[in-house]
PDB file of C-alpha atoms in Angstrom:
ATOM      1  CA  MET D  18      88.072 -67.727 105.853  1.00  0.00           C
ATOM      2  CA  ALA D  19      88.613 -68.843 109.458  1.00  0.00           C
ATOM      3  CA  ARG D  20      85.958 -70.862 111.238  1.00  0.00           C
ATOM      4  CA  ASN D  21      84.190 -69.337 114.209  1.00  0.00           C
ATOM      5  CA  ARG D  22      85.569 -70.283 117.600  1.00  0.00           C
ATOM      6  CA  THR D  23      83.746 -70.517 120.896  1.00  0.00           C
ATOM      7  CA  ILE D  24      84.775 -69.267 124.326  1.00  0.00           C
ATOM      8  CA  ASP D  25      83.360 -70.554 127.615  1.00  0.00           C
ATOM      9  CA  TYR D  26      83.047 -68.176 130.568  1.00  0.00           C
ATOM     10  CA  ALA D  27      82.406 -68.726 134.276  1.00  0.00           C
ATOM     11  CA  VAL D  28      80.751 -66.122 136.508  1.00  0.00           C
ATOM     12  CA  PHE D  29      81.869 -65.270 140.051  1.00  0.00           C
ATOM     13  CA  ASP D  30      80.210 -63.247 142.796  1.00  0.00           C
ATOM     14  CA  VAL D  31      82.558 -61.080 144.894  1.00  0.00           C
ATOM     15  CA  GLN D  32      81.226 -59.887 148.258  1.00  0.00           C
ATOM     16  CA  ILE D  33      82.887 -57.403 150.624  1.00  0.00           C
ATOM     17  CA  LEU D  34      81.517 -58.344 154.038  1.00  0.00           C
ATOM     18  CA  ASP D  35      81.868 -54.996 155.761  1.00  0.00           C
ATOM     19  CA  GLU D  36      79.612 -52.147 156.832  1.00  0.00           C
ATOM     20  CA  GLN D  37      78.836 -49.222 154.533  1.00  0.00           C
ATOM     21  CA  VAL D  38      79.914 -51.006 151.368  1.00  0.00           C
ATOM     22  CA  ASP D  39      78.965 -49.477 148.006  1.00  0.00           C
ATOM     23  CA  SER D  40      80.177 -49.635 144.387  1.00  0.00           C
ATOM     24  CA  ASN D  41      83.116 -47.360 145.267  1.00  0.00           C
ATOM     25  CA  SER D  42      84.318 -50.022 147.677  1.00  0.00           C
ATOM     26  CA  TYR D  43      84.491 -52.538 144.829  1.00  0.00           C
ATOM     27  CA  VAL D  44      86.273 -50.000 142.623  1.00  0.00           C
ATOM     28  CA  GLU D  45      88.827 -49.531 145.395  1.00  0.00           C
ATOM     29  CA  LEU D  46      89.135 -53.319 145.772  1.00  0.00           C
ATOM     30  CA  PHE D  47      90.178 -53.867 142.153  1.00  0.00           C
ATOM     31  CA  ASN D  48      92.123 -50.609 141.874  1.00  0.00           C
ATOM     32  CA  TYR D  49      94.435 -52.245 144.417  1.00  0.00           C
ATOM     33  CA  PHE D  50      95.671 -54.570 141.663  1.00  0.00           C
ATOM     34  CA  LYS D  51      96.574 -51.744 139.286  1.00  0.00           C
ATOM     35  CA  VAL D  52      99.705 -51.532 141.433  1.00  0.00           C
ATOM     36  CA  LYS D  53     101.887 -54.292 140.017  1.00  0.00           C
ATOM     37  CA  LYS D  54     103.465 -55.367 143.324  1.00  0.00           C
ATOM     38  CA  ASN D  55      99.991 -56.199 144.651  1.00  0.00           C
ATOM     39  CA  ARG D  56      99.418 -58.790 141.919  1.00  0.00           C
ATOM     40  CA  ARG D  57     101.081 -61.556 143.868  1.00  0.00           C
ATOM     41  CA  ASP D  58     101.665 -65.070 142.557  1.00  0.00           C
ATOM     42  CA  ILE D  59      99.156 -67.568 143.968  1.00  0.00           C
ATOM     43  CA  PRO D  60     100.515 -71.146 144.123  1.00  0.00           C
ATOM     44  CA  LEU D  61      97.923 -73.848 143.492  1.00  0.00           C
ATOM     45  CA  LYS D  62      97.999 -77.634 143.022  1.00  0.00           C
ATOM     46  CA  ASN D  63     100.223 -79.491 140.551  1.00  0.00           C
ATOM     47  CA  ASN D  64     102.977 -76.836 140.529  1.00  0.00           C
ATOM     48  CA  THR D  65     100.588 -74.291 138.983  1.00  0.00           C
ATOM     49  CA  TYR D  66     100.626 -70.533 139.657  1.00  0.00           C
ATOM     50  CA  LEU D  67      98.079 -67.842 138.831  1.00  0.00           C
ATOM     51  CA  GLN D  68      98.382 -64.062 138.848  1.00  0.00           C
ATOM     52  CA  ILE D  69      96.588 -60.983 137.542  1.00  0.00           C
ATOM     53  CA  GLN D  70      98.790 -60.157 134.578  1.00  0.00           C
ATOM     54  CA  SER D  71      97.114 -56.842 133.657  1.00  0.00           C
ATOM     55  CA  ILE D  72      94.106 -54.783 134.705  1.00  0.00           C
ATOM     56  CA  ASN D  73      92.568 -51.587 133.338  1.00  0.00           C
ATOM     57  CA  LEU D  74      89.418 -49.536 133.715  1.00  0.00           C
ATOM     58  CA  LEU D  75      86.738 -50.002 131.067  1.00  0.00           C
ATOM     59  CA  ASP D  76      86.242 -46.226 131.149  1.00  0.00           C
ATOM     60  CA  GLU D  77      88.971 -44.049 132.680  1.00  0.00           C
ATOM     61  CA  GLU D  78      86.458 -41.290 133.417  1.00  0.00           C
ATOM     62  CA  LYS D  79      83.864 -43.616 134.976  1.00  0.00           C
ATOM     63  CA  PRO D  80      85.565 -46.216 137.223  1.00  0.00           C
ATOM     64  CA  GLU D  81      82.198 -47.529 138.375  1.00  0.00           C
ATOM     65  CA  LYS D  82      81.704 -49.064 134.907  1.00  0.00           C
ATOM     66  CA  GLY D  83      84.263 -51.701 135.787  1.00  0.00           C
ATOM     67  CA  PHE D  84      87.578 -53.318 134.909  1.00  0.00           C
ATOM     68  CA  ILE D  85      88.997 -55.498 132.162  1.00  0.00           C
ATOM     69  CA  GLY D  86      92.134 -57.568 132.546  1.00  0.00           C
ATOM     70  CA  LYS D  87      94.046 -60.790 132.071  1.00  0.00           C
ATOM     71  CA  ILE D  88      94.819 -63.654 134.433  1.00  0.00           C
ATOM     72  CA  ILE D  89      97.949 -65.672 133.653  1.00  0.00           C
ATOM     73  CA  LYS D  90      98.493 -69.320 134.586  1.00  0.00           C
ATOM     74  CA  TRP D  91     101.917 -70.930 134.397  1.00  0.00           C
ATOM     75  CA  ASN D  92     104.020 -73.777 135.751  1.00  0.00           C
ATOM     76  CA  GLY D  93     106.527 -73.128 138.524  1.00  0.00           C
ATOM     77  CA  ASN D  94     110.100 -74.402 138.632  1.00  0.00           C
ATOM     78  CA  THR D  95     110.456 -77.984 139.720  1.00  0.00           C
ATOM     79  CA  THR D  96     113.060 -79.080 142.257  1.00  0.00           C
ATOM     80  CA  ASP D  97     112.760 -82.710 141.187  1.00  0.00           C
ATOM     81  CA  TRP D  98     115.814 -83.123 138.916  1.00  0.00           C
ATOM     82  CA  PHE D  99     118.004 -86.140 138.170  1.00  0.00           C
ATOM     83  CA  ASN D 100     121.780 -85.956 137.612  1.00  0.00           C
ATOM     84  CA  ASP D 101     122.504 -88.330 134.743  1.00  0.00           C
ATOM     85  CA  GLU D 102     126.280 -88.176 135.400  1.00  0.00           C
ATOM     86  CA  THR D 103     126.152 -89.237 139.047  1.00  0.00           C
ATOM     87  CA  GLY D 104     123.098 -91.432 138.752  1.00  0.00           C
ATOM     88  CA  GLN D 105     121.652 -89.659 141.804  1.00  0.00           C
ATOM     89  CA  LYS D 106     118.975 -87.097 142.490  1.00  0.00           C
ATOM     90  CA  ALA D 107     120.338 -83.600 141.755  1.00  0.00           C
ATOM     91  CA  ASN D 108     121.478 -81.567 144.799  1.00  0.00           C
ATOM     92  CA  LEU D 109     121.344 -77.794 145.393  1.00  0.00           C
ATOM     93  CA  LYS D 110     124.815 -77.277 143.883  1.00  0.00           C
ATOM     94  CA  ASP D 111     123.690 -78.938 140.656  1.00  0.00           C
ATOM     95  CA  LEU D 112     120.726 -76.550 140.473  1.00  0.00           C
ATOM     96  CA  GLU D 113     122.678 -73.301 140.956  1.00  0.00           C
ATOM     97  CA  SER D 114     122.786 -72.687 137.191  1.00  0.00           C
ATOM     98  CA  LEU D 115     118.999 -73.017 136.890  1.00  0.00           C
ATOM     99  CA  GLN D 116     118.167 -69.513 138.099  1.00  0.00           C
ATOM    100  CA  ILE D 117     115.190 -68.434 136.013  1.00  0.00           C
ATOM    101  CA  PRO D 118     114.125 -64.753 136.240  1.00  0.00           C
ATOM    102  CA  ASP D 119     110.770 -64.102 137.922  1.00  0.00           C
ATOM    103  CA  HIS D 120     109.406 -62.323 134.865  1.00  0.00           C
ATOM    104  CA  LEU D 121     109.736 -65.489 132.731  1.00  0.00           C
ATOM    105  CA  LYS D 122     106.730 -67.837 132.933  1.00  0.00           C
ATOM    106  CA  ALA D 123     106.717 -71.482 131.810  1.00  0.00           C
ATOM    107  CA  ASN D 124     103.822 -72.813 129.718  1.00  0.00           C
ATOM    108  CA  PRO D 125     101.746 -69.631 130.070  1.00  0.00           C
ATOM    109  CA  ARG D 126      98.004 -69.503 129.472  1.00  0.00           C
ATOM    110  CA  ILE D 127      96.088 -66.201 129.435  1.00  0.00           C
ATOM    111  CA  PHE D 128      92.430 -65.764 130.455  1.00  0.00           C
ATOM    112  CA  ASN D 129      90.555 -62.502 129.936  1.00  0.00           C
ATOM    113  CA  PHE D 130      88.134 -61.209 132.548  1.00  0.00           C
ATOM    114  CA  VAL D 131      85.832 -58.283 133.338  1.00  0.00           C
ATOM    115  CA  PHE D 132      84.607 -57.091 136.708  1.00  0.00           C
ATOM    116  CA  TYR D 133      81.522 -54.955 137.399  1.00  0.00           C
ATOM    117  CA  PRO D 134      81.595 -53.013 140.703  1.00  0.00           C
ATOM    118  CA  ASN D 135      77.865 -52.194 140.832  1.00  0.00           C
ATOM    119  CA  GLU D 136      76.881 -55.850 140.511  1.00  0.00           C
ATOM    120  CA  HIS D 137      80.140 -57.208 142.069  1.00  0.00           C
ATOM    121  CA  LYS D 138      80.292 -59.869 139.349  1.00  0.00           C
ATOM    122  CA  LEU D 139      83.461 -61.146 137.635  1.00  0.00           C
ATOM    123  CA  ILE D 140      83.207 -62.944 134.279  1.00  0.00           C
ATOM    124  CA  CYS D 141      86.293 -64.867 133.172  1.00  0.00           C
ATOM    125  CA  GLU D 142      87.273 -67.150 130.290  1.00  0.00           C
ATOM    126  CA  ILE D 143      87.749 -70.804 131.164  1.00  0.00           C
ATOM    127  CA  SER D 144      88.117 -72.300 127.678  1.00  0.00           C
ATOM    128  CA  GLU D 145      89.288 -70.939 124.316  1.00  0.00           C
ATOM    129  CA  GLN D 146      91.221 -73.124 121.873  1.00  0.00           C
ATOM    130  CA  GLU D 147      94.231 -74.544 123.776  1.00  0.00           C
ATOM    131  CA  ASN D 148      93.602 -72.266 126.763  1.00  0.00           C
ATOM    132  CA  GLU D 149      91.673 -74.159 129.425  1.00  0.00           C
ATOM    133  CA  ILE D 150      91.247 -73.799 133.147  1.00  0.00           C
ATOM    134  CA  SER D 151      88.752 -75.197 135.631  1.00  0.00           C
ATOM    135  CA  GLU D 152      86.245 -72.773 137.130  1.00  0.00           C
ATOM    136  CA  ASN D 153      87.087 -74.336 140.496  1.00  0.00           C
ATOM    137  CA  VAL D 154      90.791 -73.520 140.059  1.00  0.00           C
ATOM    138  CA  LEU D 155      89.850 -69.908 139.262  1.00  0.00           C
ATOM    139  CA  LEU D 156      87.594 -69.845 142.308  1.00  0.00           C
ATOM    140  CA  GLU D 157      90.446 -71.035 144.539  1.00  0.00           C
ATOM    141  CA  PHE D 158      92.738 -68.372 143.033  1.00  0.00           C
ATOM    142  CA  LEU D 159      90.222 -65.547 143.566  1.00  0.00           C
ATOM    143  CA  ARG D 160      89.507 -66.644 147.128  1.00  0.00           C
ATOM    144  CA  TYR D 161      93.207 -66.492 147.994  1.00  0.00           C
ATOM    145  CA  LEU D 162      93.840 -63.323 146.021  1.00  0.00           C
ATOM    146  CA  LEU D 163      90.937 -61.301 147.444  1.00  0.00           C
ATOM    147  CA  GLY D 164      90.421 -62.971 150.806  1.00  0.00           C
ATOM    148  CA  GLU D 165      93.937 -63.549 152.136  1.00  0.00           C
ATOM    149  CA  ASP D 166      95.874 -60.443 151.089  1.00  0.00           C
ATOM    150  CA  LYS D 167      97.106 -58.447 154.111  1.00  0.00           C
ATOM    151  CA  GLY D 168      96.645 -55.101 152.391  1.00  0.00           C
ATOM    152  CA  LEU D 169      93.046 -55.876 151.496  1.00  0.00           C
ATOM    153  CA  LYS D 170      92.294 -57.206 154.971  1.00  0.00           C
ATOM    154  CA  GLU D 171      93.371 -53.845 156.373  1.00  0.00           C
ATOM    155  CA  LYS D 172      90.962 -52.028 154.043  1.00  0.00           C
ATOM    156  CA  PHE D 173      88.086 -54.521 154.176  1.00  0.00           C
ATOM    157  CA  LYS D 174      87.241 -56.977 156.919  1.00  0.00           C
ATOM    158  CA  ARG D 175      86.340 -59.904 154.685  1.00  0.00           C
ATOM    159  CA  VAL D 176      86.091 -60.547 150.972  1.00  0.00           C
ATOM    160  CA  GLU D 177      84.388 -63.743 149.829  1.00  0.00           C
ATOM    161  CA  THR D 178      84.150 -65.125 146.295  1.00  0.00           C
ATOM    162  CA  SER D 179      81.710 -67.747 145.072  1.00  0.00           C
ATOM    163  CA  LEU D 180      80.624 -69.277 141.785  1.00  0.00           C
ATOM    164  CA  VAL D 181      77.342 -68.183 140.249  1.00  0.00           C
ATOM    165  CA  TYR D 182      75.210 -71.258 139.571  1.00  0.00           C
ATOM    166  CA  ASP D 183      72.887 -71.948 136.671  1.00  0.00           C
ATOM    167  CA  ILE D 184      69.593 -72.555 138.458  1.00  0.00           C
ATOM    168  CA  ASP D 185      66.542 -73.109 136.242  1.00  0.00           C
ATOM    169  CA  THR D 186      62.833 -73.313 137.094  1.00  0.00           C
ATOM    170  CA  ILE D 187      60.568 -76.277 136.547  1.00  0.00           C
ATOM    171  CA  GLU D 188      58.318 -74.013 134.479  1.00  0.00           C
ATOM    172  CA  ASN D 189      61.160 -73.383 132.000  1.00  0.00           C
ATOM    173  CA  ILE D 190      62.107 -77.063 131.852  1.00  0.00           C
ATOM    174  CA  LEU D 191      58.551 -78.153 131.038  1.00  0.00           C
ATOM    175  CA  LYS D 192      58.559 -75.792 128.038  1.00  0.00           C
ATOM    176  CA  ILE D 193      61.723 -77.308 126.503  1.00  0.00           C
ATOM    177  CA  LYS D 194      61.065 -79.445 123.414  1.00  0.00           C
ATOM    178  CA  SER D 195      64.659 -80.698 123.031  1.00  0.00           C
ATOM    179  CA  LEU D 196      65.130 -82.675 126.275  1.00  0.00           C
ATOM    180  CA  MET D 197      67.696 -85.449 125.888  1.00  0.00           C
ATOM    181  CA  ARG D 198      68.034 -86.582 129.501  1.00  0.00           C
ATOM    182  CA  LEU D 199      66.206 -86.049 132.805  1.00  0.00           C
ATOM    183  CA  HIS D 200      67.472 -86.906 136.274  1.00  0.00           C
ATOM    184  CA  LEU D 201      64.930 -86.607 139.082  1.00  0.00           C
ATOM    185  CA  VAL D 202      65.826 -86.740 142.781  1.00  0.00           C
ATOM    186  CA  VAL D 203      62.721 -86.993 144.983  1.00  0.00           C
ATOM    187  CA  ASN D 204      62.777 -86.702 148.764  1.00  0.00           C
ATOM    188  CA  ARG D 205      59.655 -87.909 150.585  1.00  0.00           C
ATOM    189  CA  PRO D 206      57.097 -85.062 150.520  1.00  0.00           C
ATOM    190  CA  GLU D 207      56.185 -83.477 153.825  1.00  0.00           C
ATOM    191  CA  GLY D 208      53.927 -80.680 155.039  1.00  0.00           C
ATOM    192  CA  ALA D 209      50.233 -79.976 155.478  1.00  0.00           C
ATOM    193  CA  ASP D 210      49.546 -78.413 152.067  1.00  0.00           C
ATOM    194  CA  LEU D 211      50.270 -81.383 149.799  1.00  0.00           C
ATOM    195  CA  ASN D 212      48.198 -81.765 146.650  1.00  0.00           C
ATOM    196  CA  ALA D 213      46.649 -85.054 145.567  1.00  0.00           C
ATOM    197  CA  PHE D 214      49.649 -86.196 143.517  1.00  0.00           C
ATOM    198  CA  GLU D 215      52.114 -85.283 146.279  1.00  0.00           C
ATOM    199  CA  LEU D 216      49.994 -87.199 148.826  1.00  0.00           C
ATOM    200  CA  ALA D 217      50.011 -90.241 146.553  1.00  0.00           C
ATOM    201  CA  VAL D 218      53.824 -90.063 146.274  1.00  0.00           C
ATOM    202  CA  LEU D 219      54.092 -89.673 150.071  1.00  0.00           C
ATOM    203  CA  GLN D 220      51.898 -92.713 150.713  1.00  0.00           C
ATOM    204  CA  ASP D 221      53.711 -94.827 148.137  1.00  0.00           C
ATOM    205  CA  MET D 222      57.168 -93.949 149.548  1.00  0.00           C
ATOM    206  CA  SER D 223      56.048 -94.342 153.194  1.00  0.00           C
ATOM    207  CA  SER D 224      54.527 -97.788 152.505  1.00  0.00           C
ATOM    208  CA  GLN D 225      57.911 -98.946 151.183  1.00  0.00           C
ATOM    209  CA  ASN D 226      60.032 -97.146 153.815  1.00  0.00           C
ATOM    210  CA  ILE D 227      61.617 -95.014 151.085  1.00  0.00           C
ATOM    211  CA  PHE D 228      62.944 -91.585 152.036  1.00  0.00           C
ATOM    212  CA  LYS D 229      64.586 -90.713 148.691  1.00  0.00           C
ATOM    213  CA  TYR D 230      64.569 -92.105 145.191  1.00  0.00           C
ATOM    214  CA  GLN D 231      66.155 -91.139 141.870  1.00  0.00           C
ATOM    215  CA  LYS D 232      64.918 -91.644 138.346  1.00  0.00           C
ATOM    216  CA  ILE D 233      66.861 -91.148 135.102  1.00  0.00           C
ATOM    217  CA  ILE D 234      65.329 -91.231 131.631  1.00  0.00           C
ATOM    218  CA  GLU D 235      67.113 -90.705 128.326  1.00  0.00           C
ATOM    219  CA  ALA D 236      65.848 -90.208 124.787  1.00  0.00           C
ATOM    220  CA  GLU D 237      66.910 -92.450 121.948  1.00  0.00           C
ATOM    221  CA  LYS D 238      69.979 -91.063 120.159  1.00  0.00           C
ATOM    222  CA  GLY D 239      68.955 -88.289 117.761  1.00  0.00           C
ATOM    223  CA  ASP D 240      65.509 -87.923 119.363  1.00  0.00           C
ATOM    224  CA  PHE D 241      63.975 -86.021 122.287  1.00  0.00           C
ATOM    225  CA  ILE D 242      61.880 -86.980 125.295  1.00  0.00           C
ATOM    226  CA  SER D 243      58.082 -86.696 125.061  1.00  0.00           C
ATOM    227  CA  LEU D 244      56.679 -86.095 128.536  1.00  0.00           C
ATOM    228  CA  SER D 245      53.407 -87.585 129.836  1.00  0.00           C
ATOM    229  CA  GLN D 246      51.288 -85.642 132.314  1.00  0.00           C
ATOM    230  CA  ASP D 247      52.102 -88.101 135.108  1.00  0.00           C
ATOM    231  CA  PHE D 248      55.825 -87.615 134.553  1.00  0.00           C
ATOM    232  CA  LYS D 249      55.360 -83.825 134.508  1.00  0.00           C
ATOM    233  CA  ASN D 250      53.605 -84.134 137.870  1.00  0.00           C
ATOM    234  CA  GLU D 251      56.510 -86.221 139.160  1.00  0.00           C
ATOM    235  CA  MET D 252      58.955 -83.557 137.932  1.00  0.00           C
ATOM    236  CA  ASN D 253      57.008 -80.934 139.894  1.00  0.00           C
ATOM    237  CA  VAL D 254      57.320 -83.067 143.046  1.00  0.00           C
ATOM    238  CA  ALA D 255      61.079 -83.475 142.436  1.00  0.00           C
ATOM    239  CA  ALA D 256      61.541 -79.728 141.944  1.00  0.00           C
ATOM    240  CA  LYS D 257      59.665 -79.013 145.211  1.00  0.00           C
ATOM    241  CA  PHE D 258      61.124 -81.796 147.379  1.00  0.00           C
ATOM    242  CA  GLY D 259      64.449 -82.552 145.669  1.00  0.00           C
ATOM    243  CA  HIS D 260      65.755 -81.379 142.319  1.00  0.00           C
ATOM    244  CA  VAL D 261      65.536 -81.929 138.577  1.00  0.00           C
ATOM    245  CA  GLU D 262      68.603 -81.990 136.338  1.00  0.00           C
ATOM    246  CA  TYR D 263      68.292 -81.980 132.556  1.00  0.00           C
ATOM    247  CA  LYS D 264      70.350 -82.190 129.385  1.00  0.00           C
ATOM    248  CA  ALA D 265      69.007 -80.481 126.266  1.00  0.00           C
ATOM    249  CA  HIS D 266      69.852 -78.475 123.162  1.00  0.00           C
ATOM    250  CA  ASN D 267      69.555 -74.717 123.676  1.00  0.00           C
ATOM    251  CA  GLU D 268      68.375 -72.193 121.108  1.00  0.00           C
ATOM    252  CA  HIS D 269      71.887 -71.996 119.601  1.00  0.00           C
ATOM    253  CA  GLY D 270      72.147 -75.770 119.152  1.00  0.00           C
ATOM    254  CA  TYR D 271      74.613 -76.263 122.014  1.00  0.00           C
ATOM    255  CA  VAL D 272      74.112 -79.067 124.529  1.00  0.00           C
ATOM    256  CA  VAL D 273      73.460 -77.647 127.998  1.00  0.00           C
ATOM    257  CA  VAL D 274      73.138 -79.316 131.412  1.00  0.00           C
ATOM    258  CA  LYS D 275      71.166 -77.418 134.033  1.00  0.00           C
ATOM    259  CA  SER D 276      69.312 -78.049 137.260  1.00  0.00           C
ATOM    260  CA  THR D 277      66.699 -76.615 139.597  1.00  0.00           C
ATOM    261  CA  SER D 278      69.352 -76.598 142.354  1.00  0.00           C
ATOM    262  CA  ASN D 279      72.870 -75.158 142.626  1.00  0.00           C
ATOM    263  CA  THR D 280      74.631 -78.211 141.249  1.00  0.00           C
ATOM    264  CA  HIS D 281      76.005 -76.722 138.006  1.00  0.00           C
ATOM    265  CA  PRO D 282      78.055 -73.510 137.739  1.00  0.00           C
ATOM    266  CA  LEU D 283      76.795 -71.015 135.188  1.00  0.00           C
ATOM    267  CA  ILE D 284      78.846 -71.411 132.001  1.00  0.00           C
ATOM    268  CA  ILE D 285      78.332 -68.923 129.158  1.00  0.00           C
ATOM    269  CA  ARG D 286      79.355 -70.126 125.695  1.00  0.00           C
ATOM    270  CA  GLU D 287      79.984 -67.413 123.125  1.00  0.00           C
ATOM    271  CA  PRO D 288      80.916 -67.881 119.424  1.00  0.00           C
ATOM    272  CA  TYR D 289      83.189 -65.317 117.768  1.00  0.00           C
ATOM    273  CA  ASP D 290      85.101 -64.778 114.538  1.00  0.00           C
ATOM    274  CA  PRO D 291      88.860 -64.409 115.227  1.00  0.00           C
ATOM    275  CA  GLU D 292      89.267 -62.577 111.904  1.00  0.00           C
ATOM    276  CA  VAL D 293      86.851 -59.858 113.049  1.00  0.00           C
ATOM    277  CA  THR D 294      87.623 -59.436 116.738  1.00  0.00           C
ATOM    278  CA  GLN D 295      89.922 -60.630 119.521  1.00  0.00           C
ATOM    279  CA  ALA D 296      88.974 -62.678 122.570  1.00  0.00           C
ATOM    280  CA  TYR D 297      90.061 -59.750 124.763  1.00  0.00           C
ATOM    281  CA  TYR D 298      87.168 -57.665 123.424  1.00  0.00           C
ATOM    282  CA  VAL D 299      84.629 -60.496 123.355  1.00  0.00           C
ATOM    283  CA  VAL D 300      84.757 -60.836 127.147  1.00  0.00           C
ATOM    284  CA  GLN D 301      83.405 -57.290 127.585  1.00  0.00           C
ATOM    285  CA  GLN D 302      80.553 -57.970 125.156  1.00  0.00           C
ATOM    286  CA  VAL D 303      79.665 -61.142 127.066  1.00  0.00           C
ATOM    287  CA  GLY D 304      79.957 -59.371 130.418  1.00  0.00           C
ATOM    288  CA  ASP D 305      77.801 -56.420 129.356  1.00  0.00           C
ATOM    289  CA  ALA D 306      75.120 -58.783 128.014  1.00  0.00           C
ATOM    290  CA  PHE D 307      75.182 -60.837 131.227  1.00  0.00           C
ATOM    291  CA  ILE D 308      74.819 -57.798 133.475  1.00  0.00           C
ATOM    292  CA  LYS D 309      71.987 -56.380 131.347  1.00  0.00           C
ATOM    293  CA  ARG D 310      70.172 -59.733 131.344  1.00  0.00           C
ATOM    294  CA  TYR D 311      70.503 -60.547 135.027  1.00  0.00           C
ATOM    295  CA  LYS D 312      69.853 -57.097 136.535  1.00  0.00           C
TER     296      LYS D 312
END
């Protein structure tokens, strides 16, 4: 019996910045890539290329339900060759026999994705077994693909893509019993409606000419942090006038790192049994659950 695997997903927000935009506009946007010639190669750093390898409707009769597809990453041809016979760098004549057809991709990696027109959200794999890609590399790819294509610019004025961040509330953090690490960033409180604790922090920081301070606490290995009321008050000040970042175990036993500010992209981790289903179908389950949860 095979062991369960896990897949990590990143979430992206796609915005058409044009007048009279509706879900049909987003259907039209991604329908554009059902035409193969529109799925252009996007060159990125380190001789890496990305492209939409395939894309289909989730429901052929209801396009507004969304799309499912695959993004392929591969390495481009290098021009940095050495001629061992001449002892010199290879020239163009030496490379004439290295014509590799465009349909052949070196070191390919495939990442499944789903896109929901009504919510204009795209959920894509970033890690599954040996397949790994940075969410920032995917973001760069999507920004070029959707924002710089001439055909799309003719249809839509501007298309912008951004990462969805995992922003938590201080109320949720204070309820967590499995906190392993807390990082507080406190800017000097200001305003006329400060409570007694905030005023005390303001006076203490002002008396020492401090505008910002940071505090990090960690639990002993294998244990969790027990919060005093004073530290809870300090966390509330940090959440209001700075931010709080934490590391904890979630309900599934995974270690998560989140913040009250947009410092950490939202990463969804999903376990699955490869003997029961394929990663291609798991992405739709994850996407449907995300859209239902965050509506």
